[in-house]
PDB file of C-alpha atoms in Angstrom:
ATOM      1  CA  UNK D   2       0.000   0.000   0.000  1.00 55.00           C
ATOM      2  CA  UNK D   3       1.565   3.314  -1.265  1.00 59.00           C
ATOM      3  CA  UNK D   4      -0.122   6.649   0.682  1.00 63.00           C
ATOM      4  CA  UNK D   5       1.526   9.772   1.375  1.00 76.00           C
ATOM      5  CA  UNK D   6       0.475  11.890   4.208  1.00 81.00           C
ATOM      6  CA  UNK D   7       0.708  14.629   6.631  1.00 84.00           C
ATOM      7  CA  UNK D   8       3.860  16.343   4.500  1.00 89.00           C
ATOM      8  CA  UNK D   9       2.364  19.269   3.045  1.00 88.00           C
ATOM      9  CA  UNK D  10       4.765  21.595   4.381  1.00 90.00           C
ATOM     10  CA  UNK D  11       7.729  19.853   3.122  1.00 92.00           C
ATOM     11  CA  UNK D  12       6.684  19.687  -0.302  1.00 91.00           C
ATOM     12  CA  UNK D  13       5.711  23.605  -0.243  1.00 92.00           C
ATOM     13  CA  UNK D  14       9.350  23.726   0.862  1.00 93.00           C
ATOM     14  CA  UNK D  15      10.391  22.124  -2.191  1.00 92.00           C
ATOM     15  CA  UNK D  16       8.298  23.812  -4.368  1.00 93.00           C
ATOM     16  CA  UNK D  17      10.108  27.237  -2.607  1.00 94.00           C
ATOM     17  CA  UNK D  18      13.435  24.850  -2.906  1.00 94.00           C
ATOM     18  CA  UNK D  19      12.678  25.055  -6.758  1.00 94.00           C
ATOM     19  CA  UNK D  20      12.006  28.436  -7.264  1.00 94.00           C
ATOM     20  CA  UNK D  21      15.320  29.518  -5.507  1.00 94.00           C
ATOM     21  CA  UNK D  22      17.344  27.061  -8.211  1.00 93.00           C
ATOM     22  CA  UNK D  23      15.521  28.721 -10.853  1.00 92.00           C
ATOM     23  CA  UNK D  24      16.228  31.878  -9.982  1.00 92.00           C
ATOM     24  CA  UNK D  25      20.406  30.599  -9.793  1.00 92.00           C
ATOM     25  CA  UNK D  26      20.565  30.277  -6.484  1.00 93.00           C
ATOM     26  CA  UNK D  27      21.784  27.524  -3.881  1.00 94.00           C
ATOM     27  CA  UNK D  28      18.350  25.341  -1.936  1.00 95.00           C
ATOM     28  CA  UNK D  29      19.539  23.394   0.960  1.00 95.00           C
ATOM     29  CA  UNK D  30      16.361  21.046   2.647  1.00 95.00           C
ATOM     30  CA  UNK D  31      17.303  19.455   5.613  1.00 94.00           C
ATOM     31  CA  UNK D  32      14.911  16.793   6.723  1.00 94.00           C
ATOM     32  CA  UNK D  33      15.216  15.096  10.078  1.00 92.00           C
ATOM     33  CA  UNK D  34      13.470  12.304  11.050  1.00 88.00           C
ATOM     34  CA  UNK D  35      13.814   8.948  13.363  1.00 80.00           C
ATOM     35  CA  UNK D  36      13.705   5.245  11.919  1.00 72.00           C
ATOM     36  CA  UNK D  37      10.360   4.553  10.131  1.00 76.00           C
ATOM     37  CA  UNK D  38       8.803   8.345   9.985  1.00 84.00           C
ATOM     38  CA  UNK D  39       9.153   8.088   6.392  1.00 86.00           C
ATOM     39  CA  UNK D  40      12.445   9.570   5.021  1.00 88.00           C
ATOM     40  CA  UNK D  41      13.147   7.431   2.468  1.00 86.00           C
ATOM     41  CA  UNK D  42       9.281   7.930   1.364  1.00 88.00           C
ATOM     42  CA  UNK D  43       9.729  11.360   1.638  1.00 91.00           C
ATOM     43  CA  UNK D  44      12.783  11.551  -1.283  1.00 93.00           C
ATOM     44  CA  UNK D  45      10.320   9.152  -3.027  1.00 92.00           C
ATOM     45  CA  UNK D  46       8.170  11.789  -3.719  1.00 92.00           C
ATOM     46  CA  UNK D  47      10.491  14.662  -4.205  1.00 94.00           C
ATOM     47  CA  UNK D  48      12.301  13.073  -6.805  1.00 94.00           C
ATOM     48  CA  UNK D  49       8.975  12.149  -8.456  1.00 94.00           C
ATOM     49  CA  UNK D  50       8.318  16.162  -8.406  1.00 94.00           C
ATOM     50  CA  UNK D  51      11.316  17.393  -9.166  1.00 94.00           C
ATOM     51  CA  UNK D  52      11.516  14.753 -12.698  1.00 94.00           C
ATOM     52  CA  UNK D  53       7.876  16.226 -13.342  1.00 94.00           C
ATOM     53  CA  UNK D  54       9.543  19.907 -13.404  1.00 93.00           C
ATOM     54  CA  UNK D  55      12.066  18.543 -15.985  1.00 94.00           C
ATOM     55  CA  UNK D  56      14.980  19.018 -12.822  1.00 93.00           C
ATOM     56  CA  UNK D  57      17.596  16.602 -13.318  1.00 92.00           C
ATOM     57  CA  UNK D  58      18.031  14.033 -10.125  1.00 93.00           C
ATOM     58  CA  UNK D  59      21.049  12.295  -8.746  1.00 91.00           C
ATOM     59  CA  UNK D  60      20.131   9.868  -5.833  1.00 91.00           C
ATOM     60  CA  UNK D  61      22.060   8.223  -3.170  1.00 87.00           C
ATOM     61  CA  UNK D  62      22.680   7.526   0.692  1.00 83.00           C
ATOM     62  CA  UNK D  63      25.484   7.702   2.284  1.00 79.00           C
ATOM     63  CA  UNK D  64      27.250   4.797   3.808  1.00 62.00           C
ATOM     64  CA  UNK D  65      28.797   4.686   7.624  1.00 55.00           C
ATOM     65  CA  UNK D  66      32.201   6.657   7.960  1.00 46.00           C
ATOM     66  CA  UNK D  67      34.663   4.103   9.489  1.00 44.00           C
ATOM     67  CA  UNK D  68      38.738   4.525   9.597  1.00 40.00           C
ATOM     68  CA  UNK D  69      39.140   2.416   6.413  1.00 42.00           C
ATOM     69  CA  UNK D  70      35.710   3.488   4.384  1.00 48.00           C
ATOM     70  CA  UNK D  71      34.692   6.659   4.553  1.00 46.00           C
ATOM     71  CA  UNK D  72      31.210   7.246   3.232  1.00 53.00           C
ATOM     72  CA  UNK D  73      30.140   7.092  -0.521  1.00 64.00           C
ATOM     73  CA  UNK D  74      28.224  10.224  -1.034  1.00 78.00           C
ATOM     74  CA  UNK D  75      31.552  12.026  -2.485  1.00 74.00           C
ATOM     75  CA  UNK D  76      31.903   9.079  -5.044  1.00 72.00           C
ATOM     76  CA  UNK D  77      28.235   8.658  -5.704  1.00 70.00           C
ATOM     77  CA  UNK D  78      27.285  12.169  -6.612  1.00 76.00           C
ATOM     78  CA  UNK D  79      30.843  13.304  -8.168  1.00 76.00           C
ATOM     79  CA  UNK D  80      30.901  15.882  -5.696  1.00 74.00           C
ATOM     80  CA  UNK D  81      34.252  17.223  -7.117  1.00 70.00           C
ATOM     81  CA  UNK D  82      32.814  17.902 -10.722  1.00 73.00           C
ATOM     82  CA  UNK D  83      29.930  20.316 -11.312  1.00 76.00           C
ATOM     83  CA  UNK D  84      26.800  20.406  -9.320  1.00 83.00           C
ATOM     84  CA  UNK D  85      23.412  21.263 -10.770  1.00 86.00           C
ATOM     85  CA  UNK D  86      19.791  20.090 -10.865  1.00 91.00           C
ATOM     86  CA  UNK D  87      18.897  18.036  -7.751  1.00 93.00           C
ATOM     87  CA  UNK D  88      21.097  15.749  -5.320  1.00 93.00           C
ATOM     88  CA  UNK D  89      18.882  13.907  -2.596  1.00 94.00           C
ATOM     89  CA  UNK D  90      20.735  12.027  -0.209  1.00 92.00           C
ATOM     90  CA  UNK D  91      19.219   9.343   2.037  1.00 89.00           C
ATOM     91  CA  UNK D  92      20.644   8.446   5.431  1.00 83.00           C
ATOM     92  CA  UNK D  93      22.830  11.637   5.451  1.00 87.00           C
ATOM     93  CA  UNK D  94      23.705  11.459   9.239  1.00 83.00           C
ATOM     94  CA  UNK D  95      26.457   9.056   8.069  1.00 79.00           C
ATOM     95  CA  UNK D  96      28.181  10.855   5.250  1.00 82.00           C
ATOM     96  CA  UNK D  97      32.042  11.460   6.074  1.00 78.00           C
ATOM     97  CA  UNK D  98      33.543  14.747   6.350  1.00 79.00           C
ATOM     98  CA  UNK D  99      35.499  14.869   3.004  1.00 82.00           C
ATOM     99  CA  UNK D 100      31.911  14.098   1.266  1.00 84.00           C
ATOM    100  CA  UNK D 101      30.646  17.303   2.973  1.00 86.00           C
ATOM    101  CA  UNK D 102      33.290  19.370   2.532  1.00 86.00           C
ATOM    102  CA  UNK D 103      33.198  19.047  -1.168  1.00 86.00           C
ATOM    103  CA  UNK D 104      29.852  19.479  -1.058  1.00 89.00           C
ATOM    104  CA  UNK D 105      29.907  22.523   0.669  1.00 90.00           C
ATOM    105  CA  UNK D 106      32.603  23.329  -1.874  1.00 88.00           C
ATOM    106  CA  UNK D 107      30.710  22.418  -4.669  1.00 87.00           C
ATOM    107  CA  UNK D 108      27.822  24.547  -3.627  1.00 90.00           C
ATOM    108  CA  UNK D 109      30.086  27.344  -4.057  1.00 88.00           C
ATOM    109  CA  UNK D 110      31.410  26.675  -7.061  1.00 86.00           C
ATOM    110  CA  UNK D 111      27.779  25.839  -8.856  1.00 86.00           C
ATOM    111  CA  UNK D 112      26.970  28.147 -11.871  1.00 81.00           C
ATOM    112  CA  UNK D 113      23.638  27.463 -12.108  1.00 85.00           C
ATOM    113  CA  UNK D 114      20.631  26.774  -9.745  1.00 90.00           C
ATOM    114  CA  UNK D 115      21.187  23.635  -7.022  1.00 93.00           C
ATOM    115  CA  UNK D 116      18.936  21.697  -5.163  1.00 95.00           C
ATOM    116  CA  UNK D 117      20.144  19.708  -1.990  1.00 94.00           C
ATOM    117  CA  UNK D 118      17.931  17.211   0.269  1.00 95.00           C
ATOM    118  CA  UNK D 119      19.396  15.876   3.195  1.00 94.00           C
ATOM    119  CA  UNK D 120      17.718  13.319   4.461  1.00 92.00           C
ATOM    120  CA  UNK D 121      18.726  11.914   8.327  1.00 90.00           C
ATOM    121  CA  UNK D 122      18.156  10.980  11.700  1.00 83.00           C
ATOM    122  CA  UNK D 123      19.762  12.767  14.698  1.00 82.00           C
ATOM    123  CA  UNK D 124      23.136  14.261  13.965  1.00 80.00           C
ATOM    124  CA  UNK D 125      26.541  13.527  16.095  1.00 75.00           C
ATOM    125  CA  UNK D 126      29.769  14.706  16.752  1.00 76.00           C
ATOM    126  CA  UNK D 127      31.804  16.568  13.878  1.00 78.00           C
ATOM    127  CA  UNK D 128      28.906  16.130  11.722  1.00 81.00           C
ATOM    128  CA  UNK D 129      27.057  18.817  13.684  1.00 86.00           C
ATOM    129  CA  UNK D 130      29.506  21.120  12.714  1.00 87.00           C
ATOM    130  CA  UNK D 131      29.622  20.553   9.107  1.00 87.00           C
ATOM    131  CA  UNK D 132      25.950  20.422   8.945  1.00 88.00           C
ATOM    132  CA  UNK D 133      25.890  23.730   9.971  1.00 90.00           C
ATOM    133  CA  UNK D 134      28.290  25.250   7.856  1.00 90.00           C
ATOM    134  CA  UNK D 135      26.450  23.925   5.143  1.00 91.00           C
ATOM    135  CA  UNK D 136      23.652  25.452   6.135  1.00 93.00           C
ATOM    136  CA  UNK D 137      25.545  28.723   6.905  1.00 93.00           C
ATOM    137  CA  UNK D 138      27.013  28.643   2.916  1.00 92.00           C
ATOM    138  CA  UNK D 139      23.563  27.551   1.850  1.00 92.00           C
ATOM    139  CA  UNK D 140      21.383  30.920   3.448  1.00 93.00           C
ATOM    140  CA  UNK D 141      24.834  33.023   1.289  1.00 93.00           C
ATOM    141  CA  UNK D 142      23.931  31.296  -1.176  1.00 93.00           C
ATOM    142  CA  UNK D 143      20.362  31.446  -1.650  1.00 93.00           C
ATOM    143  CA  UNK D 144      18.035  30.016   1.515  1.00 94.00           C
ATOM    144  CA  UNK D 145      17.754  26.180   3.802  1.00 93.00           C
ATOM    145  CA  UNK D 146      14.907  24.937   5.039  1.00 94.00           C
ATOM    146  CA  UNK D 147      15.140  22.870   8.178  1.00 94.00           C
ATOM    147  CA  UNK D 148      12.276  20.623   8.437  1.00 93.00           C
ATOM    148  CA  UNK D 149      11.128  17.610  10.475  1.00 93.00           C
ATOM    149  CA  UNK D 150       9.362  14.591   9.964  1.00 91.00           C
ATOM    150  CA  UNK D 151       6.838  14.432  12.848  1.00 91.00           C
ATOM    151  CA  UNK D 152       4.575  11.320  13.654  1.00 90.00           C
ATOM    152  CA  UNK D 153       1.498  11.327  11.726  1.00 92.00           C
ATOM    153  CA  UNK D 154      -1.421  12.401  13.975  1.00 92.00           C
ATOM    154  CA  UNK D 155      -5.601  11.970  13.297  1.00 93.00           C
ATOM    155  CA  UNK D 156      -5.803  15.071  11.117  1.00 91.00           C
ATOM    156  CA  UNK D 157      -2.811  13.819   8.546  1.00 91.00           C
ATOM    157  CA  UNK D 158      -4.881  10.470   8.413  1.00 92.00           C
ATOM    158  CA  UNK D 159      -8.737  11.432   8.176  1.00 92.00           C
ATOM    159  CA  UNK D 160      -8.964  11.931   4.726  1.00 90.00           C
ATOM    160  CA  UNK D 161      -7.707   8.036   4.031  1.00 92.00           C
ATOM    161  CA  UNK D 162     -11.431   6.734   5.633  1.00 94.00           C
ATOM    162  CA  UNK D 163     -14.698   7.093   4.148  1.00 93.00           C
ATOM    163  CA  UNK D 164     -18.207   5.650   5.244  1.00 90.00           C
ATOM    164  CA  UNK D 165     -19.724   5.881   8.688  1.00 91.00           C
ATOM    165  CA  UNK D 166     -16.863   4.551  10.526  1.00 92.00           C
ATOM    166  CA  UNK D 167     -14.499   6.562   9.236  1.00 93.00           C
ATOM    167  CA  UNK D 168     -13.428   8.562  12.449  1.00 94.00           C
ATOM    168  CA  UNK D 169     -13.049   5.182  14.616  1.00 94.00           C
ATOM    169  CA  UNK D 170     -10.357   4.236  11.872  1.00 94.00           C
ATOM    170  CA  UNK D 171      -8.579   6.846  11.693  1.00 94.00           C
ATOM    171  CA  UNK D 172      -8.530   6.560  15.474  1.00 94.00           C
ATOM    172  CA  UNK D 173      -7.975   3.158  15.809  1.00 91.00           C
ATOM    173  CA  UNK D 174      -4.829   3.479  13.421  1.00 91.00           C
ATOM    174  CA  UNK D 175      -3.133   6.007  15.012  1.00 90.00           C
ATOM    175  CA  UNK D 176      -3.405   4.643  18.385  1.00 86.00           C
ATOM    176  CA  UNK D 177      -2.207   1.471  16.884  1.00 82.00           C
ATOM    177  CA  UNK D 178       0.357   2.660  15.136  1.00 81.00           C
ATOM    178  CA  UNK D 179       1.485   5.456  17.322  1.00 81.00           C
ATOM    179  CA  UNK D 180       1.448   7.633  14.300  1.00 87.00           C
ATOM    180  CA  UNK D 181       5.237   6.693  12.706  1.00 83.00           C
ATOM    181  CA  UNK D 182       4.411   6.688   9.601  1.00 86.00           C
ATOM    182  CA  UNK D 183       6.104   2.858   8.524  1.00 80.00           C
ATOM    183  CA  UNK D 184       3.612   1.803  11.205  1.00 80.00           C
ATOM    184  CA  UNK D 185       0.743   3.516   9.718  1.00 87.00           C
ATOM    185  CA  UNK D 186       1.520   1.941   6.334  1.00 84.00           C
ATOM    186  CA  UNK D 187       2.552  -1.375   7.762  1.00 80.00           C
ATOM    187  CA  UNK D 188      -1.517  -1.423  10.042  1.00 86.00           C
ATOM    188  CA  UNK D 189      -3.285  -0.518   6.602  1.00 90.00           C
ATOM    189  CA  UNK D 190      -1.975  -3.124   4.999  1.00 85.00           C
ATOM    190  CA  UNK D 191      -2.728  -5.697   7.384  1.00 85.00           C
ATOM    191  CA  UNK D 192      -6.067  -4.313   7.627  1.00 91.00           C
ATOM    192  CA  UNK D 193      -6.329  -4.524   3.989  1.00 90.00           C
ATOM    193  CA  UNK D 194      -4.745  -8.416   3.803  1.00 87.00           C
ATOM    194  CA  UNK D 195      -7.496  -9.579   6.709  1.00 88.00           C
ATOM    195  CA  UNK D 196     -10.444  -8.052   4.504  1.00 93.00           C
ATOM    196  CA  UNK D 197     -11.323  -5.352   7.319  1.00 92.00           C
ATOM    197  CA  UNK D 198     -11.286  -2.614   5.126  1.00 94.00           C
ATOM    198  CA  UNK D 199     -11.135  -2.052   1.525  1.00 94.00           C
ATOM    199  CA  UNK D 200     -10.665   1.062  -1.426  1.00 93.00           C
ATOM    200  CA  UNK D 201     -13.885   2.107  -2.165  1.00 93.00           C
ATOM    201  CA  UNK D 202     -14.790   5.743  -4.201  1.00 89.00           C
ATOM    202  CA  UNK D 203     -10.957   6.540  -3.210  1.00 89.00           C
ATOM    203  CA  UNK D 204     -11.493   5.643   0.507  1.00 92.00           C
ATOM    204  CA  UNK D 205     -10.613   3.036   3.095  1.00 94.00           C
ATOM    205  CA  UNK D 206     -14.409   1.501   4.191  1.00 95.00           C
ATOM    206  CA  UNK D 207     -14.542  -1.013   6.773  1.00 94.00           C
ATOM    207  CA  UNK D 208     -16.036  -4.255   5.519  1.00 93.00           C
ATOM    208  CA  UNK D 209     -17.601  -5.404   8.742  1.00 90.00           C
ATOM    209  CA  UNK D 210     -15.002  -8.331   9.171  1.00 91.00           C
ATOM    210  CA  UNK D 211     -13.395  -7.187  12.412  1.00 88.00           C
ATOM    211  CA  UNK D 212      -9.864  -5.365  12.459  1.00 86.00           C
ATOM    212  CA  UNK D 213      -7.059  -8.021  13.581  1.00 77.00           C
ATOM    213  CA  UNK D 214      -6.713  -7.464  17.550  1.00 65.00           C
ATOM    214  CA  UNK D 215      -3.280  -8.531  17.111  1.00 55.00           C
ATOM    215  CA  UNK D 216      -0.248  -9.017  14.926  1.00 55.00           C
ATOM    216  CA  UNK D 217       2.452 -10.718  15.906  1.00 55.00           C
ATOM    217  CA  UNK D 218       6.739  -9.856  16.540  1.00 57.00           C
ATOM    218  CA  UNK D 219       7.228 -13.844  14.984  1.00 59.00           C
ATOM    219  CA  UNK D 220       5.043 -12.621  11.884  1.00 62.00           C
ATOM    220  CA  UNK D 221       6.214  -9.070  11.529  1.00 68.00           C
ATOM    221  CA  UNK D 222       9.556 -10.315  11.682  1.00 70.00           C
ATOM    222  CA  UNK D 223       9.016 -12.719   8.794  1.00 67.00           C
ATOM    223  CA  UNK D 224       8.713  -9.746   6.666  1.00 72.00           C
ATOM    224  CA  UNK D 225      11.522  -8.075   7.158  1.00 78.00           C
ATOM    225  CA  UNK D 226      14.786  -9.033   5.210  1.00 80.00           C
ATOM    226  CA  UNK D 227      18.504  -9.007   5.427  1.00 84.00           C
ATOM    227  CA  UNK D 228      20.328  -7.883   8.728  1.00 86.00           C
ATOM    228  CA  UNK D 229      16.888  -6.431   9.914  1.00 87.00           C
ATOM    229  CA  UNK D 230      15.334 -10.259  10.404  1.00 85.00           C
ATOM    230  CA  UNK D 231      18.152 -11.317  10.967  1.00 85.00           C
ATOM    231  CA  UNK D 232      19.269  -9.135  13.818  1.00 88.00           C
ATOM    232  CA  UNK D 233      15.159  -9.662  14.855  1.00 83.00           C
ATOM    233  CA  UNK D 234      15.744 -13.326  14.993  1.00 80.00           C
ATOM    234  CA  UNK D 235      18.667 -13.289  17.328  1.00 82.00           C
ATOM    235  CA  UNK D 236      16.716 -11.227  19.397  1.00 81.00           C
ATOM    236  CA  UNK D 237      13.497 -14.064  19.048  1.00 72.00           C
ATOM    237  CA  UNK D 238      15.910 -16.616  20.346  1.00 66.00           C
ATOM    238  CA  UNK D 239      17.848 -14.878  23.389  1.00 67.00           C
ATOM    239  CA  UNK D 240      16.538 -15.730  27.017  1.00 57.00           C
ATOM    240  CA  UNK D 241      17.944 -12.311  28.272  1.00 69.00           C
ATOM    241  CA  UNK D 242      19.342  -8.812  26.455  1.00 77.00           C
ATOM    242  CA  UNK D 243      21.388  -8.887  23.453  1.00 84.00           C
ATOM    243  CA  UNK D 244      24.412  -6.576  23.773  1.00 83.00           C
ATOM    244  CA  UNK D 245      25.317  -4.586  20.648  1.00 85.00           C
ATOM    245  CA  UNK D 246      29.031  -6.585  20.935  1.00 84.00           C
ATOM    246  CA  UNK D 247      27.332 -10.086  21.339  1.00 83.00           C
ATOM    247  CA  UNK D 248      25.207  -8.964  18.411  1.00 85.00           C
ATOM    248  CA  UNK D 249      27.735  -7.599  16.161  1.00 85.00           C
ATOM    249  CA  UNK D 250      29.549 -10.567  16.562  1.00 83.00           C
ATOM    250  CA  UNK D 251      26.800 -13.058  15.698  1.00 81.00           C
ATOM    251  CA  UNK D 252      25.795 -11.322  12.512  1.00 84.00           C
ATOM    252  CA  UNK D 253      29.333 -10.073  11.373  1.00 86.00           C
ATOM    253  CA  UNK D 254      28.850  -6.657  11.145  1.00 87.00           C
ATOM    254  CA  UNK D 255      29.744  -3.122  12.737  1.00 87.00           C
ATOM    255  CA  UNK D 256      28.815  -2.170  16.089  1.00 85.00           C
ATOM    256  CA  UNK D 257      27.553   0.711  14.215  1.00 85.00           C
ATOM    257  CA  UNK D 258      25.527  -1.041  12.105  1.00 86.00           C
ATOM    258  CA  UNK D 259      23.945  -3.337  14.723  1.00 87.00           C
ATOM    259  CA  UNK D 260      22.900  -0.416  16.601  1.00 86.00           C
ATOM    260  CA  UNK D 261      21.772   1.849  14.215  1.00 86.00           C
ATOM    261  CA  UNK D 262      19.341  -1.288  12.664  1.00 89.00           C
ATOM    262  CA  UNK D 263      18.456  -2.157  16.629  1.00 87.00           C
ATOM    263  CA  UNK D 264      16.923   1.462  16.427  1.00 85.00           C
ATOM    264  CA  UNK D 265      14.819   0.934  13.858  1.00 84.00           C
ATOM    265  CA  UNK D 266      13.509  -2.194  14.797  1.00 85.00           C
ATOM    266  CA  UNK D 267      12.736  -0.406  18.476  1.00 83.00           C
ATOM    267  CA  UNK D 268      11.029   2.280  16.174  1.00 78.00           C
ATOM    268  CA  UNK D 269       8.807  -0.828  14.324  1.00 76.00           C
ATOM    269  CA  UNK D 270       8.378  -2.024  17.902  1.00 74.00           C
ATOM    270  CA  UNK D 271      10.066  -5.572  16.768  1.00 78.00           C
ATOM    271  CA  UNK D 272      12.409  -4.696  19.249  1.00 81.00           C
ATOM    272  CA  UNK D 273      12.736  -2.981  23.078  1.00 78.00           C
ATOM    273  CA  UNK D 274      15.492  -1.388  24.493  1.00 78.00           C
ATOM    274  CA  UNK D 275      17.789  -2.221  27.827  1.00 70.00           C
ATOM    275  CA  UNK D 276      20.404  -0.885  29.451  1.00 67.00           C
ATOM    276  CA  UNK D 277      22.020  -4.018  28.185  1.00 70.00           C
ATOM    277  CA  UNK D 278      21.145  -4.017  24.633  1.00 77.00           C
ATOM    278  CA  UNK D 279      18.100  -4.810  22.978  1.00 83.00           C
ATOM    279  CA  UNK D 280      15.080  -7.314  24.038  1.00 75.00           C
ATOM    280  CA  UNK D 281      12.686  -8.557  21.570  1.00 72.00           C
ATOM    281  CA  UNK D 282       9.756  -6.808  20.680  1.00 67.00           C
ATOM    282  CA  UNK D 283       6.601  -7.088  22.285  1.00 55.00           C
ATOM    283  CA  UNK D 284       3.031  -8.257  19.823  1.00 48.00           C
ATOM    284  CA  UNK D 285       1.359  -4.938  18.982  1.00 44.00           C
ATOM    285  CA  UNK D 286      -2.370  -4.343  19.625  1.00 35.00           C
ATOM    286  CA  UNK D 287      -4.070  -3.081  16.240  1.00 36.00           C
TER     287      UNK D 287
END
């Protein structure tokens, strides 16, 4: 199930984002938002925009800066040759300090109008600091927008229901889903796969087969794929916390990595955290 909701600002930012390039200057979006509120969605349908307006994309996400590999975004985007059109770039609180210098120097050096999207979760450390240089050489430039991807509340999801139940659906999924917006898609299409509701005029209708009370961690987790269910499996299995060492370990990966994915399953609610580690999930009430 594809929807889109509750971002109305940020594409009005865009469409401001656009009018800046056009004019020749610099437009810097900044868009924060935890594990499962829809980033990744988000660039989804700015680069769907932006192609519309005949703006050229480039698309990537940056990779996790380490001693040996720094991240890929300076590669990816051939941030030392000319910038123009549009570069979106997913996962952005990872990119490594040479990839942001040059694009900070590239936004300098651009002769024509330049759209940036950064798309990330909370930002640490050095990263702070380049972030807001960038955003410092972006405002000289032409403008930034700093925007945030809040959890999806009844208002943003009203419009989905139609019929005479509509409100207690749009209730009942936001309490369900606690209004991140992977949640919200992840409840409608459950709701959709037990024949409780169905598309009707453009709407959601309930069907009068009840909601599902319940969905499972064990069947959640059978969805997911790579280190996600696999990292959600070793959880499954452990009688007591999984440390982010122990895990690491076990799946042959990055300390890093494991935590940053143990975040997002916490965000899914396939996982809980501990002062040890992580605990599995607990089965979510729809």
């Amino acid at each position: 199930m594809d929807v889109f909701l509750g971002r109305g600002k940020h594409l009005e930012a865009l469409t401001q984002a656009e009018h800046v390039a056009r004019g020749g200057g610099v437009a810097l979006l900044s868009v924060l938002g935890e594990a499962g509120s829809g980033r990744t969605r988000l660039l989804d349908e700015f680069e769907r925009h932006l192609e519309q307006d005949g703006i050229p994309v480039r698309r990537t996400a940056a990779f996790k800066a380490t001693e040996t590999e720094p991240g890929s975004i300076g590669e990816a985007l051939d941030l030392g040759g000319e910038l123009e059109g549009a570069l979106l770039i997913d996962d952005a609180q990872w990119a490594d300090a040479t990839s942001l210098a040059l694009l900070r120097a590239g936004m300098a050096r651009a002769s024509s109008g330049l759209i940036i999207v950064l798309a990330h979760s909370e930002v640490f450390g050095y990263r702070r600091f380049a972030y807001a240089n960038l955003m410092e050489a972006a405002n000289r430039l032409g403008r930034s927008w700093e925007l945030t991807l809040d959890r999806l509340n009844l208002g943003d999801v009203e419009a989905l229901f139609g019929g005479s139940d509509a409100d207690r659906l749009a209730t009942q999924l936001i309490s369900s889903s606690g209004g991140l917006a992977g949640n919200v898609v992840e409840t409608l299409e459950a709701w959709e796969a037990a024949g409780a509701v169905r598309w009707e005029g453009g709407t959601l209708v309930a069907t009068g087969t009840p909601i599902p009370a319940e969905i499972g961690v064990p069947e959640r987790v059978a969805r997911l794929e790579g280190p996600e269910r696999r990292l959600a499996e070793l959880l499954a299995v452990a009688r007591r916390p999984v440390t982010i060492a122990v895990a690491a370990a076990a799946l042959l990966l990055p300390e890093d990595d494991v935590l940053d994915i143990g975040e997002r399953l916490v965000a899914a609610g396939l996982a809980t955290e501990s002062a040890e580690g992580f605990l599995p999930g607990r089965d979510r009430l729809r």
